[in-house]
Amino acid sequence: MSINRINKAILCANVGLRSIEKIDFYTSASNPVMKDFCTFFLPSLKYSNYNVSWSFHPVTNGEEKIVLFPKNNDVHIINLKLYKYSQQVYDRIVFLDTKFYDALP
């Protein structure tokens, strides 16, 4: 299977977040990882998860993060300094959603 087919399969997949209710992005407009994430992954996530609340907050002091609010009223913070590629951020959000869903009673 060619890399283009793999990329198309990943980018066009319908990924429904089952346990995350809200996602807050605290990032600068110049962050290349978040630029790619917003270009390639965020549109499909928003389309598949119309019930999830999304908000963006500009940050200038370098404290870039993503805050996830799952249904169990917990809060999880993803530090964007740890990620080099937007695919890693996407994978982490999907992985955490699965972990949160498995932890629900």
mmCIF file of C-alpha atoms in Angstrom:
data_model
loop_
_atom_site.group_PDB
_atom_site.id
_atom_site.type_symbol
_atom_site.label_atom_id
_atom_site.label_comp_id
_atom_site.label_asym_id
_atom_site.label_seq_id
_atom_site.Cartn_x
_atom_site.Cartn_y
_atom_site.Cartn_z
ATOM 1 C CA MET A 1 0.000 0.000 0.000
ATOM 2 C CA SER A 2 1.448 3.368 -0.951
ATOM 3 C CA ILE A 3 2.062 6.125 1.566
ATOM 4 C CA ASN A 4 -0.494 8.349 -0.189
ATOM 5 C CA ARG A 5 -3.217 5.752 0.334
ATOM 6 C CA ILE A 6 -2.272 5.389 3.980
ATOM 7 C CA ASN A 7 -2.370 9.164 4.478
ATOM 8 C CA LYS A 8 -5.738 9.377 2.730
ATOM 9 C CA ALA A 9 -7.145 6.589 4.894
ATOM 10 C CA ILE A 10 -5.966 8.314 8.068
ATOM 11 C CA LEU A 11 -7.131 11.783 7.087
ATOM 12 C CA CYS A 12 -10.550 10.658 5.812
ATOM 13 C CA ALA A 13 -11.367 8.285 8.651
ATOM 14 C CA ASN A 14 -14.448 9.046 10.705
ATOM 15 C CA VAL A 15 -13.152 9.292 14.276
ATOM 16 C CA GLY A 16 -15.862 9.818 16.842
ATOM 17 C CA LEU A 17 -14.727 10.976 20.258
ATOM 18 C CA ARG A 18 -16.838 9.033 22.748
ATOM 19 C CA SER A 19 -15.791 10.544 26.061
ATOM 20 C CA ILE A 20 -14.390 14.036 25.422
ATOM 21 C CA GLU A 21 -16.933 16.842 25.782
ATOM 22 C CA LYS A 22 -14.731 19.898 25.318
ATOM 23 C CA ILE A 23 -11.275 20.738 23.956
ATOM 24 C CA ASP A 24 -9.477 24.036 24.604
ATOM 25 C CA PHE A 25 -6.423 24.975 22.554
ATOM 26 C CA TYR A 26 -3.951 27.415 24.110
ATOM 27 C CA THR A 27 -1.426 28.077 21.364
ATOM 28 C CA SER A 28 0.226 30.766 19.294
ATOM 29 C CA ALA A 29 -0.617 31.281 15.648
ATOM 30 C CA SER A 30 2.994 30.612 14.667
ATOM 31 C CA ASN A 31 3.194 27.065 16.062
ATOM 32 C CA PRO A 32 3.892 24.797 13.034
ATOM 33 C CA VAL A 33 2.565 21.663 14.750
ATOM 34 C CA MET A 34 -0.785 23.304 15.482
ATOM 35 C CA LYS A 35 -0.927 24.849 12.003
ATOM 36 C CA ASP A 36 -0.645 21.379 10.491
ATOM 37 C CA PHE A 37 -3.088 19.932 13.033
ATOM 38 C CA CYS A 38 -5.671 22.600 12.214
ATOM 39 C CA THR A 39 -5.135 22.100 8.483
ATOM 40 C CA PHE A 40 -5.190 18.310 8.267
ATOM 41 C CA PHE A 41 -6.895 16.832 11.338
ATOM 42 C CA LEU A 42 -9.165 19.397 12.974
ATOM 43 C CA PRO A 43 -11.705 19.654 10.107
ATOM 44 C CA SER A 44 -12.429 15.920 10.160
ATOM 45 C CA LEU A 45 -12.549 15.882 13.971
ATOM 46 C CA LYS A 46 -15.004 18.785 13.998
ATOM 47 C CA TYR A 47 -17.149 17.176 11.301
ATOM 48 C CA SER A 48 -17.295 13.824 13.088
ATOM 49 C CA ASN A 49 -17.773 15.344 16.551
ATOM 50 C CA TYR A 50 -20.295 18.149 16.242
ATOM 51 C CA ASN A 51 -21.251 17.700 19.920
ATOM 52 C CA VAL A 52 -17.720 18.518 21.174
ATOM 53 C CA SER A 53 -17.092 22.127 22.153
ATOM 54 C CA TRP A 54 -13.900 23.591 20.628
ATOM 55 C CA SER A 55 -12.258 26.843 21.694
ATOM 56 C CA PHE A 56 -8.996 28.549 20.798
ATOM 57 C CA HIS A 57 -7.091 30.929 23.044
ATOM 58 C CA PRO A 58 -4.028 32.858 21.802
ATOM 59 C CA VAL A 59 -0.916 32.452 23.942
ATOM 60 C CA THR A 60 2.205 34.592 23.747
ATOM 61 C CA ASN A 61 4.264 33.390 26.732
ATOM 62 C CA GLY A 62 5.081 29.939 25.338
ATOM 63 C CA GLU A 63 2.760 27.910 27.622
ATOM 64 C CA GLU A 64 1.185 26.069 24.694
ATOM 65 C CA LYS A 65 -1.169 23.253 25.624
ATOM 66 C CA ILE A 66 -4.379 21.438 24.818
ATOM 67 C CA VAL A 67 -6.865 20.925 27.639
ATOM 68 C CA LEU A 68 -9.262 17.979 27.356
ATOM 69 C CA PHE A 69 -12.472 17.762 29.374
ATOM 70 C CA PRO A 70 -13.839 14.185 29.433
ATOM 71 C CA LYS A 71 -17.303 13.173 30.633
ATOM 72 C CA ASN A 72 -16.017 12.053 34.039
ATOM 73 C CA ASN A 73 -15.428 15.739 34.993
ATOM 74 C CA ASP A 74 -11.670 15.277 34.935
ATOM 75 C CA VAL A 75 -9.196 17.587 33.176
ATOM 76 C CA HIS A 76 -6.221 16.411 31.127
ATOM 77 C CA ILE A 77 -3.515 18.749 29.803
ATOM 78 C CA ILE A 78 -1.415 17.938 26.741
ATOM 79 C CA ASN A 79 1.863 19.869 26.637
ATOM 80 C CA LEU A 80 2.485 20.847 23.004
ATOM 81 C CA LYS A 81 6.241 21.233 23.561
ATOM 82 C CA LEU A 82 6.495 17.436 23.665
ATOM 83 C CA TYR A 83 5.203 16.927 20.118
ATOM 84 C CA LYS A 84 7.107 17.416 16.895
ATOM 85 C CA TYR A 85 4.396 16.392 14.424
ATOM 86 C CA SER A 86 0.668 17.046 14.196
ATOM 87 C CA GLN A 87 0.006 13.314 13.737
ATOM 88 C CA GLN A 88 1.356 12.746 17.250
ATOM 89 C CA VAL A 89 -1.094 15.274 18.712
ATOM 90 C CA TYR A 90 -3.984 13.652 16.834
ATOM 91 C CA ASP A 91 -2.948 10.172 17.980
ATOM 92 C CA ARG A 92 -2.665 11.355 21.579
ATOM 93 C CA ILE A 93 -6.158 12.877 21.575
ATOM 94 C CA VAL A 94 -7.675 9.690 20.126
ATOM 95 C CA PHE A 95 -5.694 7.505 22.556
ATOM 96 C CA LEU A 96 -6.774 9.565 25.571
ATOM 97 C CA ASP A 97 -10.387 9.478 24.418
ATOM 98 C CA THR A 98 -10.204 5.684 24.384
ATOM 99 C CA LYS A 99 -8.609 5.623 27.847
ATOM 100 C CA PHE A 100 -11.258 7.994 29.235
ATOM 101 C CA TYR A 101 -14.045 5.911 27.680
ATOM 102 C CA ASP A 102 -12.682 2.691 29.182
ATOM 103 C CA ALA A 103 -12.542 4.371 32.613
ATOM 104 C CA LEU A 104 -16.201 5.445 32.531
ATOM 105 C CA PRO A 105 -18.485 3.467 34.868
#
